[in-house]
Tab-separated table of C-alpha atoms in Angstrom:
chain	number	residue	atom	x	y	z
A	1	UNK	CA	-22.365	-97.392	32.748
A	2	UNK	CA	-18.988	-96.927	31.611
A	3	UNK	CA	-17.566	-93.801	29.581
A	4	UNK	CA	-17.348	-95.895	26.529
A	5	UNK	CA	-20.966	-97.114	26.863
A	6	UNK	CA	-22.254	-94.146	27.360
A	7	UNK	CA	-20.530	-92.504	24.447
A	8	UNK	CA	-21.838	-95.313	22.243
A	9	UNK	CA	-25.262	-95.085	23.739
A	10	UNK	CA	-25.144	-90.927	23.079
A	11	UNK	CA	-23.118	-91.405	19.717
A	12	UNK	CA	-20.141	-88.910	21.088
A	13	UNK	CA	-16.403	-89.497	21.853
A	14	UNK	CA	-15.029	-91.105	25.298
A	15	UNK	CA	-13.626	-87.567	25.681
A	16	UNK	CA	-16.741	-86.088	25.499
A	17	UNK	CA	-18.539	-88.075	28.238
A	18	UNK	CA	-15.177	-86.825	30.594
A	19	UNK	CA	-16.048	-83.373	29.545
A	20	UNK	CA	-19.755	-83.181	30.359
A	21	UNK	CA	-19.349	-85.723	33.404
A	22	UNK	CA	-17.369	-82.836	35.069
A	23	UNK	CA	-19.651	-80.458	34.219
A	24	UNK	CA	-22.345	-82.081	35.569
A	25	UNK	CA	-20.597	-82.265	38.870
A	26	UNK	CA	-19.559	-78.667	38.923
A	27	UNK	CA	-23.200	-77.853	38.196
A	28	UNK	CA	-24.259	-79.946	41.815
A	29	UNK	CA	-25.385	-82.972	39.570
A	30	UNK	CA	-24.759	-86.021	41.982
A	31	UNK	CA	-22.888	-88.031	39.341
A	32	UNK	CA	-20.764	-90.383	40.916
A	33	UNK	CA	-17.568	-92.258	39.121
A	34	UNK	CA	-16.033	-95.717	40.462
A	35	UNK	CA	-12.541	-97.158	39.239
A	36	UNK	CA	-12.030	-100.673	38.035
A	37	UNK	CA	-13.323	-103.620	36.036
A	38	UNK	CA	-16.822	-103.425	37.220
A	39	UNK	CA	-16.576	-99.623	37.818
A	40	UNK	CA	-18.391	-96.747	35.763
A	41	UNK	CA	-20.833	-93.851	36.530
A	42	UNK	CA	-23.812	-93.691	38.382
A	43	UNK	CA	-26.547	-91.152	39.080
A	44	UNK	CA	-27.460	-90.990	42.708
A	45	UNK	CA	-30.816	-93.148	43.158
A	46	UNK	CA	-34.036	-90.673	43.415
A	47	UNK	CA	-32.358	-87.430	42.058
A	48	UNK	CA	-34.537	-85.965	39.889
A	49	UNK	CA	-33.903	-82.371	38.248
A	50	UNK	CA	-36.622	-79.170	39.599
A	51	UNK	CA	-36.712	-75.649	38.617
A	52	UNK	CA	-36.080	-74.160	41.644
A	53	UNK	CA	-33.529	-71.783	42.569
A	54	UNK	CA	-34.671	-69.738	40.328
A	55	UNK	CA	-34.598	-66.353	41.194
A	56	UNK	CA	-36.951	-62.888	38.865
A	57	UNK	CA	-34.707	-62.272	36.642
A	58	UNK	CA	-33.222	-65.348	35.707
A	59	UNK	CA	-36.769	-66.456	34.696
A	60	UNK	CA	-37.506	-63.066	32.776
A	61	UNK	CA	-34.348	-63.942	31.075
A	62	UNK	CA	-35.216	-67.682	30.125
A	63	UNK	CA	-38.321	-66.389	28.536
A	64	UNK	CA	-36.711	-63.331	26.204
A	65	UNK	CA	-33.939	-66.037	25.222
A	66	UNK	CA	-37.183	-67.512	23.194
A	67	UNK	CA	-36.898	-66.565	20.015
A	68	UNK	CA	-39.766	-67.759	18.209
A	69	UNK	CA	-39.531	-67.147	14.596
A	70	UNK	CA	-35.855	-68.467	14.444
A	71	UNK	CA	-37.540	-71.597	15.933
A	72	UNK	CA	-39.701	-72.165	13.601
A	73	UNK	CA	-37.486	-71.590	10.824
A	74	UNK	CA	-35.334	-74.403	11.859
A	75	UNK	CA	-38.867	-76.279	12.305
A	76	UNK	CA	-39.000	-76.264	16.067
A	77	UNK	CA	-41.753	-73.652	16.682
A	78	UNK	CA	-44.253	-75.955	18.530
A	79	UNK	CA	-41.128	-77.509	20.290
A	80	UNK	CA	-40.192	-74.130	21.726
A	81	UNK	CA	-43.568	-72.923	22.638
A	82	UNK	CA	-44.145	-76.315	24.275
A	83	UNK	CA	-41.194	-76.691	26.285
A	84	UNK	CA	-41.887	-73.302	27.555
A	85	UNK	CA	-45.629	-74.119	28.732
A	86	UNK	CA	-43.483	-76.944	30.602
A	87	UNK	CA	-41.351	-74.468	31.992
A	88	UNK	CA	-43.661	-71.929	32.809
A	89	UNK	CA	-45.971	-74.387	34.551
A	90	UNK	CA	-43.151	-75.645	36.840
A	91	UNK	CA	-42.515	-72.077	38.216
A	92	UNK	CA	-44.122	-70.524	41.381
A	93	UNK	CA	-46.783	-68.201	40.684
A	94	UNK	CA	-44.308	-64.937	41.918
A	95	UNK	CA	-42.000	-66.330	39.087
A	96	UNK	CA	-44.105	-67.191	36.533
A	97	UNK	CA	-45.791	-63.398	36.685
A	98	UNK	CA	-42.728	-62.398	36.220
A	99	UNK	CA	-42.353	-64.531	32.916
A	100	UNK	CA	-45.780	-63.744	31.836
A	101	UNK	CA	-44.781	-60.086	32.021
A	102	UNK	CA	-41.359	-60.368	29.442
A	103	UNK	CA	-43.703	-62.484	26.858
A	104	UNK	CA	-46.314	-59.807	26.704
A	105	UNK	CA	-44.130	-56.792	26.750
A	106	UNK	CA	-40.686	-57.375	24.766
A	107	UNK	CA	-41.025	-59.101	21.548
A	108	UNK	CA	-37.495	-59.725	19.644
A	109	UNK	CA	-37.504	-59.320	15.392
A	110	UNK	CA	-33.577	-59.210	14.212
A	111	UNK	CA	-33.910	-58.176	10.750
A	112	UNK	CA	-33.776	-54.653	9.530
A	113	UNK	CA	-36.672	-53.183	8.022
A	114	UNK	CA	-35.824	-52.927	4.750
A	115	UNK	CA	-34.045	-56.502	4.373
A	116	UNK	CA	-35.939	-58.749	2.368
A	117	UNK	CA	-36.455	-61.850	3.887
A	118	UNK	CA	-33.942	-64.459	2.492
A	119	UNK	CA	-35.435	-67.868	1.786
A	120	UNK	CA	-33.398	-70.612	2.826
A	121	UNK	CA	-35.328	-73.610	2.067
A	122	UNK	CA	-32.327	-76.067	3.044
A	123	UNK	CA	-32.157	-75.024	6.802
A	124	UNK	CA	-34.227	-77.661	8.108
A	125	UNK	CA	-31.922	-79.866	6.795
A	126	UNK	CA	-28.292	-78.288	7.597
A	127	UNK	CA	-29.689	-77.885	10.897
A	128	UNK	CA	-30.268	-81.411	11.240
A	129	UNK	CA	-26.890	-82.401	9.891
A	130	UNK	CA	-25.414	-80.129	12.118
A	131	UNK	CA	-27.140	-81.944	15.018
A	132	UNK	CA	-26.876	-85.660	13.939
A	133	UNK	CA	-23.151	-85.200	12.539
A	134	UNK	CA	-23.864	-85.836	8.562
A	135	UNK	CA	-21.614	-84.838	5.688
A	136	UNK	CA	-23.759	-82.164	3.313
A	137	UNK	CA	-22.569	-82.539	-0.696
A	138	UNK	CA	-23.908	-78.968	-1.653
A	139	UNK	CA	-24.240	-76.638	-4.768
A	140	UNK	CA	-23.167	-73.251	-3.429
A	141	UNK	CA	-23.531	-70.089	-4.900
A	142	UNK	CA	-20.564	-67.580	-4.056
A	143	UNK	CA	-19.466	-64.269	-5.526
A	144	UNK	CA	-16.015	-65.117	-6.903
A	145	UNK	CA	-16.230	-66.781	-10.432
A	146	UNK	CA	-17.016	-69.764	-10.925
A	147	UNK	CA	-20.336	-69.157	-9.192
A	148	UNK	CA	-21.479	-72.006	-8.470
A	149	UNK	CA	-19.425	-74.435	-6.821
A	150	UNK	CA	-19.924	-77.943	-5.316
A	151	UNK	CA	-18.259	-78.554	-1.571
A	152	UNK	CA	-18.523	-80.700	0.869
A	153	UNK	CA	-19.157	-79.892	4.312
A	154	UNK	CA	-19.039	-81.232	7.608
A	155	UNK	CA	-21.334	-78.495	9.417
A	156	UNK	CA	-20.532	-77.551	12.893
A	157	UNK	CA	-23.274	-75.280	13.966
A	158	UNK	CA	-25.810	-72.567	12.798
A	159	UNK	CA	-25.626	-69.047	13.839
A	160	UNK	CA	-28.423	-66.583	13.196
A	161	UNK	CA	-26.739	-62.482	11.927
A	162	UNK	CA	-29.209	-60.114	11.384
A	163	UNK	CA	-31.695	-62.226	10.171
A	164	UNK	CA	-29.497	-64.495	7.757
A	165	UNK	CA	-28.308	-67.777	8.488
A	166	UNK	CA	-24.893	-68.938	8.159
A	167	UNK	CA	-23.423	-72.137	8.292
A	168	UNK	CA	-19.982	-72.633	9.705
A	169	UNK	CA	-18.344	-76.119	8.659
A	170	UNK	CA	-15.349	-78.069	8.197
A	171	UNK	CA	-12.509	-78.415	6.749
A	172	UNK	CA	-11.184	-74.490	7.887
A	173	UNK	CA	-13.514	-74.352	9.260
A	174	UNK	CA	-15.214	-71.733	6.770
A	175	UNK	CA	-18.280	-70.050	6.959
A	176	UNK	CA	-21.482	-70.069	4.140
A	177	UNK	CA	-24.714	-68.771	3.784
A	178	UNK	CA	-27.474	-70.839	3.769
A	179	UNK	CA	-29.961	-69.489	1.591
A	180	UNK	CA	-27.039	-69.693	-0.686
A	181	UNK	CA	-27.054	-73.068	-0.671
A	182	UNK	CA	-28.652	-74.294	-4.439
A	183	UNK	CA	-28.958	-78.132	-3.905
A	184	UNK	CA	-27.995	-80.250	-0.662
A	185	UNK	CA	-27.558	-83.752	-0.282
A	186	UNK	CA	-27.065	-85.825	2.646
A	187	UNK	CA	-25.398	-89.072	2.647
A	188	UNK	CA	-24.369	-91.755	4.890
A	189	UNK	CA	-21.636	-89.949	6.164
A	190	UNK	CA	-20.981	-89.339	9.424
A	191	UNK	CA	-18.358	-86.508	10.935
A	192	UNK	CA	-16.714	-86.217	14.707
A	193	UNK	CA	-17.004	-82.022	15.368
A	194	UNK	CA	-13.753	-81.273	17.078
A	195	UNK	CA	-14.133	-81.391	21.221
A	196	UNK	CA	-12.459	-77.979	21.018
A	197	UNK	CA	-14.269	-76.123	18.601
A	198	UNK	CA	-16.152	-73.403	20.063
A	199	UNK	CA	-19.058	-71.950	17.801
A	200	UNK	CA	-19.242	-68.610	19.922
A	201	UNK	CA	-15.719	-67.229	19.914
A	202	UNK	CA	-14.799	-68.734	16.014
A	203	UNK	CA	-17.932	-66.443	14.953
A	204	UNK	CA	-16.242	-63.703	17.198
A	205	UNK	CA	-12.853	-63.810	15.300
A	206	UNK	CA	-14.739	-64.532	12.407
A	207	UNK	CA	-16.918	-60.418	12.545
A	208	UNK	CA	-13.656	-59.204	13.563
A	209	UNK	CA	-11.459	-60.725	10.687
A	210	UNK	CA	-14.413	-59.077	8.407
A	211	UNK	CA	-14.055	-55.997	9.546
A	212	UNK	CA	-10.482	-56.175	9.375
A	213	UNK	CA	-11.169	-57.149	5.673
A	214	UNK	CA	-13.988	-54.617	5.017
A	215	UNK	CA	-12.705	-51.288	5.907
A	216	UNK	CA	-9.343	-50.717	5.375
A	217	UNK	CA	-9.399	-47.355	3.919
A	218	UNK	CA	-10.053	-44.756	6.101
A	219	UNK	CA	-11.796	-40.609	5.455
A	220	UNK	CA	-11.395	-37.512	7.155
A	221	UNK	CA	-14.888	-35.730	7.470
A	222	UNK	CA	-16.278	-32.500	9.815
A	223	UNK	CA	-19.440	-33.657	11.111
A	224	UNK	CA	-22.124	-31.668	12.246
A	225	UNK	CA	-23.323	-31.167	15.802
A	226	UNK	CA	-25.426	-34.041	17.551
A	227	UNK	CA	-24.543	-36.457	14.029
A	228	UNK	CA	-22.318	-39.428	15.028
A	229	UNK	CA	-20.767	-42.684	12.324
A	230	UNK	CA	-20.266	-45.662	13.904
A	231	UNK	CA	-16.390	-46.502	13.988
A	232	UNK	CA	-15.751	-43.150	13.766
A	233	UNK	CA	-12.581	-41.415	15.841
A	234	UNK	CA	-13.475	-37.844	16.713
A	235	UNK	CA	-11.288	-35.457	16.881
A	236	UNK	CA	-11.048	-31.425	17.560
A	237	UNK	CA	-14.687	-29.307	17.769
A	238	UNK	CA	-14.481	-26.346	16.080
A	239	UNK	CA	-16.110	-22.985	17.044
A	240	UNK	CA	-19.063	-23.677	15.413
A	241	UNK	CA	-19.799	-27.202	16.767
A	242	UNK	CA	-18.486	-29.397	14.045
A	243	UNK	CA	-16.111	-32.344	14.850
A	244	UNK	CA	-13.443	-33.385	12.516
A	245	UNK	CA	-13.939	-37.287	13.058
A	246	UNK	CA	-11.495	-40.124	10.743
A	247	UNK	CA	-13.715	-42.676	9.582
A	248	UNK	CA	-13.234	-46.976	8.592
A	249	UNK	CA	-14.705	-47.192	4.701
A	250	UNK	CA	-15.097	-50.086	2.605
A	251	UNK	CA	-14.103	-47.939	-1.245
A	252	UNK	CA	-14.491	-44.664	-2.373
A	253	UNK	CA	-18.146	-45.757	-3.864
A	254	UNK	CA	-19.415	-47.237	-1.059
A	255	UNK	CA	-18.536	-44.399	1.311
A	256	UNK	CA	-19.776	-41.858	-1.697
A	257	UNK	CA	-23.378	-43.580	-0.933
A	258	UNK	CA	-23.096	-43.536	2.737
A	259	UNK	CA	-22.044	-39.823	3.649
A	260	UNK	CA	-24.772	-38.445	0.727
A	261	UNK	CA	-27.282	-39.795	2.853
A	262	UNK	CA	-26.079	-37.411	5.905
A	263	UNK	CA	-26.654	-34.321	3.221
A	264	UNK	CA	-25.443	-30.854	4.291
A	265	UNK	CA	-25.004	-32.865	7.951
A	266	UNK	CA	-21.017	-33.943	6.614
A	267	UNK	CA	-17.673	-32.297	4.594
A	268	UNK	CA	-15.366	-35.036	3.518
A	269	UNK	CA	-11.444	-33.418	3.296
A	270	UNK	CA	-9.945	-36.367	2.642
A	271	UNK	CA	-9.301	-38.717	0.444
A	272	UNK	CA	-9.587	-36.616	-2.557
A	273	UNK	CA	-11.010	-38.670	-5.013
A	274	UNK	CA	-13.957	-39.283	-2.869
A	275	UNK	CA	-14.567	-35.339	-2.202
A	276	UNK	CA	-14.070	-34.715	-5.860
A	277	UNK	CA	-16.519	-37.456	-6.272
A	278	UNK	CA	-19.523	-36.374	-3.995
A	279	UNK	CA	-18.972	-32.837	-5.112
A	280	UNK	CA	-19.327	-33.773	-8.805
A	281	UNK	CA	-22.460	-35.402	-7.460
A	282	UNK	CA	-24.218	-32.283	-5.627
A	283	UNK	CA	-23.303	-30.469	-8.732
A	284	UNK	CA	-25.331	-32.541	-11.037
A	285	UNK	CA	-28.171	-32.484	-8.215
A	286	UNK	CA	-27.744	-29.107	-8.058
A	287	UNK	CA	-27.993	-28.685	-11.871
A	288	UNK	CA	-31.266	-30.657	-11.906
A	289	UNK	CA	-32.968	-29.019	-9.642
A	290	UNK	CA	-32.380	-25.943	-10.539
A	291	UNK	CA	-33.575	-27.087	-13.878
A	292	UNK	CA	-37.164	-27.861	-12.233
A	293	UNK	CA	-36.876	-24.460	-10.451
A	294	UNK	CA	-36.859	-22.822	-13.943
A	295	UNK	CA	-39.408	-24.567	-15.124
A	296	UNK	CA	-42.357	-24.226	-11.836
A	297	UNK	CA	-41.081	-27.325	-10.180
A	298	UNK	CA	-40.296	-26.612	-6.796
């Protein structure tokens, strides 16, 4: 078959079909490639694929890669846990102990434990738009006024953060959250996904731009001994153990939250408004407290 054929049979671009053609080769796929009218690509006869060459841990590490409650939120749990019976039965027994072993002893749950679990009930759907190359016509809900806002997206892939799913789709491209998503429709329309768009390292600028964006204040605390912040530069020790450390924040009110949870474990210096802040808080603590001492209450 030629290039063209086969990117009409597999409903990609001509370009494609180069691109995975030589990676096929490089991968010891006997693909083979003749010039002229009559020419096109052929698969040596009899090659069929086999799971061998496999060595321990390359098999331990197919089996953690199975994550099965993000497969079944995008509606291929019995797809996942049957292509792994496939996979597991086509290992030798010194292999597939080895398997058996990751299953039963590392299990992998991404969300925090107090996150709610978001309900995106339009993920089987962006996921199969993302695969099949459909327009979506959503209602999204953002933060910014207006609200809600209708766009039209050409999704590129999925990526799963902590738990949440985002979307990341053209024009931009731009990133949304699913379970943010109010309506969805999907239409006739079909989208070509750039050949050089790379889902991995755009959601790798993508955290970093964020965190650009997020913290870009900064605090000057004296830690206690053994506590650490992530982000945090540490500085000189003092005599009696405590590190003076700068640290990223977001705002003064969102760092006021996060150092009162480290109580009498952190001394903010710097900026003042925040230490004014926290100390005007542990002075009304203070005050109620003591209020409850007075009065038999601790």
């Amino acid at each position: 078959m030629t290039a063209a054929q086969l990117a009409e049979e597999l409903e990609v671009s001509v370009r494609t079909v180069y691109r995975d053609v030589e990676a096929l080769g490089a991968a010891g796929v006997p693909l083979y490639g003749d010039a002229g009218h009559a020419g096109g690509y052929r698969l040596l006869d009899g090659y069929r694929t086999r799971l061998t060459g496999l060595t321990a841990d390359e098999a331990e590490a197919l089996f953690l890669a199975g994550a099965p409650g993000p497969a079944a939120e995008l509606g291929l749990g019995s797809v996942l846990a049957a292509a792994q019976l496939k996979v597991r039965a086509a290992l030798p027994p010194e292999l597939r102990a080895h398997a058996d072993r990751i299953s039963g002893r590392f299990h992998l749950d991404a969300p925090g434990w107090y996150a709610d679990a978001e309900e995106a009930p339009y993920l089987p759907a962006v996921a199969d738009a993302v695969w099949n190359g459909r327009v979506l016509n959503v209602l999204y809900r953002r933060w910014a006024e207006p609200t809600d806002v209708e766009r039209r997206l050409e999704p590129y892939g999925l990526v799963l953060k902590a738990g949440r799913w985002y979307v990341v789709a053209g024009p931009g491209p731009r990133t949304f959250r699913v379970d943010q998503i109010l309506r969805l429709a999907v239409g006739d329309e079909e989208f070509t996904r750039p050949d050089d768009f790379d889902l991995a390292a755009y959601w790798t600028a993508y955290q970093r731009d964020f965190h650009d964006r997020l913290y870009r204040g900064e605090a000057l605390v004296r830690l206690a001994p053994g506590v650490r912040l992530p982000r945090a530069v540490a500085g000189r020790t003092d005599d009696d153990g405590w590190t003076l450390a700068t640290v990223p924040i977001e705002s003064v009110e969102h760092a006021h939250g996060e150092f009162l949870r480290l109580g009498t474990d952190i001394e903010v210096l710097q900026p003042p408004e925040l230490r004014a802040r926290i100390a005007r808080t542990v002075a009304q603590l203070a005050k109620s407290y003591g209020y409850l001492a007075e009065r038999g209450g601790g």
